[in-house]
């Protein structure tokens, strides 16, 4: 299992806790990332939103790609998985930018391709917002352009949204054959696109028995298009404590709802109606993003290691974890979960 974490570009991950002790600042994320390299973390996921979906739209939110470029220059080993939304980036210019960042990092860049769901954000920034049926048509073209520029000396393309004539992207990315491309989605269109054009499938949190058939389905889709092996990742929120009682006490704290919904809940209705996610998602669960509590990575180090082994058995090979407060909880998780698991297989 590889262990990754969400970079707290929004100043935290709990919509119901205003101050989590991790500011949305370059200083914080630099210190956090450099520390994570020392403590055994493999990857960080840098989300891309121009508005703060967690703490409220008027709160600070770090730009993903300038943050990634800066981190590439001040880190040595950790992989940088950076979210990118095709409707916010012209693919040819993006391919050039991302290739440069990958070279700065020495081949540690990965993409997390996200088909946008937030209509109000796109409207505020004057950008195209694709309805669900159109998102993956755009993403398919977009990925074709990016991959073509990364792998061919001269690349031309004539599509419904993008046209290129004899375009050149040099230098190419350092990662070969290209930076790993991750994507998620639960619709048939999303899964078909991912199986055909991406390298890895990322999922919202779910119990192992729900993750297993999703992985098997994607493996079968991949085989039908003649692709090679895929990687599989999942989001989760983790709480590790010396006793189960302590862990449950902390869980109660992070899910307690104040009398009035905080600003981070303003987009709940839009987010739910704009995706294919299960409709039984509860308001309380929304306090922790990406269905992070469903994997139940809450308990003692031994309990959490046992649950992670269950996920490994399904074929999952990457966990993308959120914690609060991030720095302190990551140190605890690294010492009590990551280090023993890595020692066991070394």
Short mmCIF file of C-alpha atoms in Angstrom, two decimals:
data_model
loop_
_atom_site.label_atom_id
_atom_site.label_comp_id
_atom_site.label_asym_id
_atom_site.label_seq_id
_atom_site.Cartn_x
_atom_site.Cartn_y
_atom_site.Cartn_z
CA UNK A 1 0.00 0.00 0.00
CA UNK A 2 1.15 3.51 -0.80
CA UNK A 3 0.15 6.27 1.58
CA UNK A 4 -0.90 9.68 0.31
CA UNK A 5 -2.58 12.67 1.88
CA UNK A 6 -4.67 15.60 0.75
CA UNK A 7 -2.79 18.88 0.89
CA UNK A 8 -4.87 21.25 3.08
CA UNK A 9 -5.10 23.98 0.43
CA UNK A 10 -8.41 25.10 1.98
CA UNK A 11 -7.14 25.35 5.56
CA UNK A 12 -8.68 22.06 6.62
CA UNK A 13 -11.17 19.34 5.69
CA UNK A 14 -14.00 19.67 8.21
CA UNK A 15 -16.94 21.79 7.16
CA UNK A 16 -18.30 21.91 10.71
CA UNK A 17 -15.08 22.94 12.51
CA UNK A 18 -14.12 26.54 11.64
CA UNK A 19 -10.51 26.48 12.85
CA UNK A 20 -8.56 23.26 12.45
CA UNK A 21 -5.14 24.73 13.19
CA UNK A 22 -3.82 24.52 9.62
CA UNK A 23 -3.83 27.73 7.66
CA UNK A 24 -4.17 27.88 3.89
CA UNK A 25 -0.69 29.30 3.30
CA UNK A 26 2.46 28.49 1.39
CA UNK A 27 4.48 28.36 4.61
CA UNK A 28 2.21 25.69 6.11
CA UNK A 29 2.06 23.43 3.04
CA UNK A 30 5.82 23.69 2.46
CA UNK A 31 6.60 22.65 6.04
CA UNK A 32 3.97 19.91 5.92
CA UNK A 33 5.26 18.42 2.66
CA UNK A 34 8.91 18.50 3.67
CA UNK A 35 8.01 16.87 6.98
CA UNK A 36 5.94 14.19 5.24
CA UNK A 37 8.95 13.11 3.18
CA UNK A 38 10.86 12.49 6.41
CA UNK A 39 8.08 10.45 8.00
CA UNK A 40 7.37 7.97 5.20
CA UNK A 41 4.52 9.42 3.15
CA UNK A 42 4.58 8.54 -0.55
CA UNK A 43 2.33 11.11 -2.23
CA UNK A 44 0.34 14.29 -1.73
CA UNK A 45 -2.83 15.21 -3.61
CA UNK A 46 -3.22 18.93 -4.32
CA UNK A 47 -6.86 19.75 -5.04
CA UNK A 48 -7.81 22.44 -7.54
CA UNK A 49 -10.62 24.85 -6.74
CA UNK A 50 -10.47 28.62 -7.07
CA UNK A 51 -13.08 29.04 -4.36
CA UNK A 52 -12.97 27.46 -0.90
CA UNK A 53 -15.52 24.65 -0.87
CA UNK A 54 -14.68 23.57 2.68
CA UNK A 55 -14.57 26.71 4.80
CA UNK A 56 -16.77 28.99 2.68
CA UNK A 57 -16.19 30.72 -0.64
CA UNK A 58 -14.75 33.90 0.87
CA UNK A 59 -12.01 32.06 2.75
CA UNK A 60 -8.49 31.58 1.28
CA UNK A 61 -7.83 28.71 -1.13
CA UNK A 62 -4.34 28.05 -2.51
CA UNK A 63 -3.85 27.74 -6.26
CA UNK A 64 -2.99 24.14 -7.08
CA UNK A 65 -0.52 24.49 -9.92
CA UNK A 66 1.66 27.32 -8.65
CA UNK A 67 1.78 25.48 -5.31
CA UNK A 68 2.82 22.28 -7.10
CA UNK A 69 5.60 24.05 -9.01
CA UNK A 70 6.95 25.54 -5.79
CA UNK A 71 6.78 22.21 -3.95
CA UNK A 72 8.54 20.46 -6.83
CA UNK A 73 11.56 22.68 -6.21
CA UNK A 74 11.74 22.22 -2.42
CA UNK A 75 11.08 18.46 -2.09
CA UNK A 76 13.10 15.41 -3.05
CA UNK A 77 11.06 12.21 -3.10
CA UNK A 78 7.33 12.67 -2.56
CA UNK A 79 5.01 12.33 -5.57
CA UNK A 80 2.88 15.36 -6.38
CA UNK A 81 -0.57 14.41 -7.65
CA UNK A 82 -2.18 17.64 -8.80
CA UNK A 83 -5.83 17.99 -9.72
CA UNK A 84 -6.62 19.53 -13.09
CA UNK A 85 -10.00 20.46 -14.54
CA UNK A 86 -10.04 20.37 -18.34
CA UNK A 87 -12.54 23.22 -18.75
CA UNK A 88 -10.17 25.53 -16.82
CA UNK A 89 -6.98 24.75 -18.79
CA UNK A 90 -6.24 24.80 -22.51
CA UNK A 91 -4.65 21.37 -23.07
CA UNK A 92 -1.69 22.54 -25.19
CA UNK A 93 -0.63 25.24 -22.75
CA UNK A 94 -1.26 22.88 -19.85
CA UNK A 95 0.90 20.14 -21.40
CA UNK A 96 3.80 22.59 -21.60
CA UNK A 97 3.33 23.81 -18.03
CA UNK A 98 2.95 20.35 -16.53
CA UNK A 99 5.95 18.97 -18.42
CA UNK A 100 8.07 21.75 -16.98
CA UNK A 101 6.88 21.05 -13.42
CA UNK A 102 7.57 17.34 -13.92
CA UNK A 103 11.13 18.18 -14.93
CA UNK A 104 11.57 20.46 -11.92
CA UNK A 105 10.45 17.59 -9.69
CA UNK A 106 12.61 14.98 -11.42
CA UNK A 107 9.64 12.97 -12.66
CA UNK A 108 7.41 13.09 -9.56
CA UNK A 109 4.33 14.75 -11.08
CA UNK A 110 1.00 12.93 -11.48
CA UNK A 111 -2.36 14.28 -12.66
CA UNK A 112 -5.77 13.87 -11.07
CA UNK A 113 -8.17 14.74 -13.89
CA UNK A 114 -11.42 16.11 -12.47
CA UNK A 115 -14.54 16.87 -14.48
CA UNK A 116 -15.92 19.99 -12.82
CA UNK A 117 -19.13 19.96 -10.81
CA UNK A 118 -19.27 23.52 -9.42
CA UNK A 119 -21.30 25.71 -11.78
CA UNK A 120 -21.16 28.86 -9.62
CA UNK A 121 -17.37 28.83 -9.56
CA UNK A 122 -17.14 28.58 -13.35
CA UNK A 123 -19.65 31.41 -13.72
CA UNK A 124 -17.73 33.67 -11.33
CA UNK A 125 -14.52 33.14 -13.28
CA UNK A 126 -16.18 33.47 -16.69
CA UNK A 127 -15.30 29.94 -17.73
CA UNK A 128 -17.14 27.26 -19.64
CA UNK A 129 -19.16 24.86 -17.49
CA UNK A 130 -20.07 21.55 -19.10
CA UNK A 131 -23.16 19.69 -18.05
CA UNK A 132 -22.57 16.11 -16.97
CA UNK A 133 -23.11 14.55 -20.38
CA UNK A 134 -20.59 16.89 -22.01
CA UNK A 135 -17.83 16.75 -19.40
CA UNK A 136 -16.31 13.47 -20.47
CA UNK A 137 -16.49 14.32 -24.16
CA UNK A 138 -14.34 17.34 -23.38
CA UNK A 139 -12.03 15.34 -21.13
CA UNK A 140 -11.48 12.71 -23.82
CA UNK A 141 -10.34 15.37 -26.31
CA UNK A 142 -8.32 17.17 -23.67
CA UNK A 143 -6.42 14.03 -22.68
CA UNK A 144 -5.76 13.16 -26.30
CA UNK A 145 -4.11 16.54 -26.83
CA UNK A 146 -2.04 16.41 -23.63
CA UNK A 147 -0.84 12.87 -24.29
CA UNK A 148 -0.04 13.66 -27.92
CA UNK A 149 2.09 16.64 -27.00
CA UNK A 150 3.89 14.65 -24.31
CA UNK A 151 4.71 11.70 -26.56
CA UNK A 152 5.05 13.01 -30.13
CA UNK A 153 7.62 15.39 -31.61
CA UNK A 154 5.00 17.24 -33.67
CA UNK A 155 1.30 16.91 -32.89
CA UNK A 156 -1.77 17.96 -34.84
CA UNK A 157 -5.36 17.52 -33.75
CA UNK A 158 -8.78 18.46 -35.13
CA UNK A 159 -11.53 18.03 -32.54
CA UNK A 160 -14.84 19.55 -31.65
CA UNK A 161 -13.29 21.71 -28.91
CA UNK A 162 -9.57 21.87 -29.63
CA UNK A 163 -7.52 22.25 -32.80
CA UNK A 164 -3.71 22.10 -33.03
CA UNK A 165 -1.43 22.29 -36.06
CA UNK A 166 2.06 20.80 -35.91
CA UNK A 167 2.42 21.75 -32.23
CA UNK A 168 5.65 21.16 -30.32
CA UNK A 169 6.06 20.60 -26.59
CA UNK A 170 9.69 20.50 -25.45
CA UNK A 171 11.09 19.42 -23.11
CA UNK A 172 8.97 16.35 -22.64
CA UNK A 173 8.06 15.25 -19.09
CA UNK A 174 10.80 13.48 -17.17
CA UNK A 175 8.44 10.64 -16.19
CA UNK A 176 8.27 7.89 -18.81
CA UNK A 177 6.21 7.06 -20.71
CA UNK A 178 4.31 9.98 -19.13
CA UNK A 179 3.22 11.25 -15.70
CA UNK A 180 0.63 8.93 -14.19
CA UNK A 181 -2.91 10.07 -14.98
CA UNK A 182 -5.50 9.41 -12.27
CA UNK A 183 -9.22 10.09 -12.58
CA UNK A 184 -12.42 9.23 -10.77
CA UNK A 185 -16.09 8.95 -11.61
CA UNK A 186 -19.04 6.66 -11.08
CA UNK A 187 -20.98 7.08 -14.30
CA UNK A 188 -20.55 4.67 -17.20
CA UNK A 189 -19.13 7.48 -19.36
CA UNK A 190 -16.51 8.28 -16.73
CA UNK A 191 -15.45 4.67 -16.25
CA UNK A 192 -15.18 4.06 -20.00
CA UNK A 193 -13.02 7.15 -20.44
CA UNK A 194 -10.78 6.25 -17.49
CA UNK A 195 -10.31 2.64 -18.58
CA UNK A 196 -9.37 3.81 -22.08
CA UNK A 197 -7.21 6.88 -21.47
CA UNK A 198 -5.97 6.95 -17.87
CA UNK A 199 -3.53 4.95 -15.78
CA UNK A 200 -5.28 4.86 -12.43
CA UNK A 201 -8.78 4.99 -10.94
CA UNK A 202 -9.47 6.94 -7.74
CA UNK A 203 -12.60 6.43 -5.66
CA UNK A 204 -14.48 8.13 -2.87
CA UNK A 205 -14.40 6.31 0.44
CA UNK A 206 -16.38 3.08 0.84
CA UNK A 207 -16.10 -0.17 2.82
CA UNK A 208 -13.78 -2.81 1.34
CA UNK A 209 -16.72 -4.94 0.24
CA UNK A 210 -17.98 -2.04 -1.88
CA UNK A 211 -14.54 -1.20 -3.29
CA UNK A 212 -13.78 -4.75 -4.44
CA UNK A 213 -16.42 -4.92 -7.22
CA UNK A 214 -15.50 -1.42 -8.42
CA UNK A 215 -11.89 -2.49 -8.87
CA UNK A 216 -12.93 -5.70 -10.61
CA UNK A 217 -15.23 -3.77 -12.95
CA UNK A 218 -12.45 -1.38 -13.93
CA UNK A 219 -10.02 -4.25 -14.50
CA UNK A 220 -12.54 -5.85 -16.86
CA UNK A 221 -13.13 -2.58 -18.70
CA UNK A 222 -9.38 -2.13 -19.03
CA UNK A 223 -8.93 -5.62 -20.43
CA UNK A 224 -11.62 -4.98 -23.08
CA UNK A 225 -9.69 -2.01 -24.47
CA UNK A 226 -6.38 -3.86 -24.38
CA UNK A 227 -4.75 -1.69 -21.74
CA UNK A 228 -2.10 -2.61 -19.22
CA UNK A 229 -2.48 -2.86 -15.44
CA UNK A 230 -4.22 -0.02 -13.63
CA UNK A 231 -3.57 1.48 -10.22
CA UNK A 232 -6.39 2.05 -7.71
CA UNK A 233 -6.70 4.70 -5.02
CA UNK A 234 -9.34 5.68 -2.46
CA UNK A 235 -10.03 8.72 -0.28
CA UNK A 236 -10.52 8.32 3.46
CA UNK A 237 -10.47 10.26 6.71
CA UNK A 238 -8.25 8.69 9.37
CA UNK A 239 -8.25 8.88 13.16
CA UNK A 240 -5.71 6.76 15.05
CA UNK A 241 -5.61 6.64 18.84
CA UNK A 242 -4.18 4.36 21.51
CA UNK A 243 -7.65 3.09 22.42
CA UNK A 244 -10.89 2.61 20.51
CA UNK A 245 -12.70 4.80 23.05
CA UNK A 246 -10.33 7.70 22.36
CA UNK A 247 -10.79 7.28 18.61
CA UNK A 248 -14.58 7.31 18.92
CA UNK A 249 -14.41 10.42 21.09
CA UNK A 250 -12.43 12.20 18.38
CA UNK A 251 -14.87 10.95 15.73
CA UNK A 252 -17.73 12.49 17.71
CA UNK A 253 -15.87 15.80 17.77
CA UNK A 254 -15.23 15.98 14.03
CA UNK A 255 -18.83 15.05 13.13
CA UNK A 256 -20.64 17.22 15.68
CA UNK A 257 -22.94 19.68 13.96
CA UNK A 258 -23.28 23.25 15.29
CA UNK A 259 -26.79 24.74 15.69
CA UNK A 260 -26.47 26.58 12.37
CA UNK A 261 -24.80 25.00 9.31
CA UNK A 262 -21.40 26.66 8.68
CA UNK A 263 -20.51 28.44 5.44
CA UNK A 264 -18.90 25.30 4.06
CA UNK A 265 -22.37 23.76 3.71
CA UNK A 266 -23.59 26.40 1.27
CA UNK A 267 -22.81 24.19 -1.73
CA UNK A 268 -24.20 20.93 -0.38
CA UNK A 269 -27.34 20.88 -2.53
CA UNK A 270 -25.48 21.82 -5.71
CA UNK A 271 -22.73 19.27 -5.13
CA UNK A 272 -25.18 16.47 -4.48
CA UNK A 273 -27.46 17.24 -7.42
CA UNK A 274 -24.55 17.72 -9.83
CA UNK A 275 -22.99 14.26 -9.53
CA UNK A 276 -23.79 10.58 -9.86
CA UNK A 277 -23.06 9.81 -6.22
CA UNK A 278 -25.40 7.81 -4.05
CA UNK A 279 -28.42 9.90 -3.07
CA UNK A 280 -28.53 8.61 0.48
CA UNK A 281 -25.52 10.75 1.35
CA UNK A 282 -26.34 12.34 4.68
CA UNK A 283 -25.83 15.94 5.65
CA UNK A 284 -23.68 14.91 8.59
CA UNK A 285 -21.44 12.85 6.33
CA UNK A 286 -20.87 15.93 4.19
CA UNK A 287 -18.96 17.46 7.12
CA UNK A 288 -16.10 15.17 6.07
CA UNK A 289 -15.53 15.38 2.31
CA UNK A 290 -15.19 12.59 -0.24
CA UNK A 291 -17.15 10.04 1.84
CA UNK A 292 -14.07 9.88 4.02
CA UNK A 293 -15.69 8.19 7.02
CA UNK A 294 -17.12 5.21 5.17
CA UNK A 295 -13.84 3.24 5.15
CA UNK A 296 -13.88 3.42 8.98
CA UNK A 297 -10.17 4.08 9.38
CA UNK A 298 -10.95 5.06 12.95
CA UNK A 299 -9.50 3.15 15.88
CA UNK A 300 -6.27 1.80 17.31
CA UNK A 301 -3.16 1.35 15.16
CA UNK A 302 -3.79 -2.39 15.09
CA UNK A 303 -7.40 -1.96 13.97
CA UNK A 304 -6.48 0.46 11.23
CA UNK A 305 -3.65 -1.70 9.93
CA UNK A 306 -6.04 -4.66 9.78
CA UNK A 307 -8.58 -2.64 7.76
CA UNK A 308 -5.90 -1.43 5.38
CA UNK A 309 -4.88 -5.05 4.77
CA UNK A 310 -8.51 -5.77 3.83
CA UNK A 311 -8.31 -3.02 1.21
CA UNK A 312 -5.00 -4.36 -0.08
CA UNK A 313 -6.71 -7.70 -0.64
CA UNK A 314 -9.23 -6.00 -2.96
CA UNK A 315 -6.43 -4.64 -5.17
CA UNK A 316 -6.35 -1.14 -3.71
CA UNK A 317 -2.79 0.22 -3.74
CA UNK A 318 -3.10 3.89 -2.70
CA UNK A 319 -4.83 5.60 0.21
CA UNK A 320 -5.47 9.36 -0.01
CA UNK A 321 -6.00 10.45 3.56
CA UNK A 322 -7.45 13.52 5.21
CA UNK A 323 -6.79 14.27 8.88
CA UNK A 324 -7.35 17.11 11.32
CA UNK A 325 -5.21 18.83 12.43
CA UNK A 326 -3.17 17.59 9.51
CA UNK A 327 0.46 17.92 10.63
CA UNK A 328 0.00 16.42 14.09
CA UNK A 329 -2.26 13.60 12.93
CA UNK A 330 0.01 12.74 10.00
CA UNK A 331 2.97 12.33 12.34
CA UNK A 332 0.92 10.04 14.58
CA UNK A 333 -0.38 8.00 11.64
CA UNK A 334 3.09 7.67 10.12
CA UNK A 335 4.62 6.41 13.35
CA UNK A 336 1.83 4.04 14.37
CA UNK A 337 0.51 2.77 11.02
CA UNK A 338 2.81 3.47 8.07
CA UNK A 339 6.15 2.59 9.67
CA UNK A 340 5.01 -0.79 11.08
CA UNK A 341 3.36 -1.78 7.81
CA UNK A 342 6.42 -0.89 5.75
CA UNK A 343 8.70 -2.68 8.18
CA UNK A 344 6.54 -5.79 7.92
CA UNK A 345 7.11 -6.05 4.16
CA UNK A 346 10.76 -4.96 4.08
#
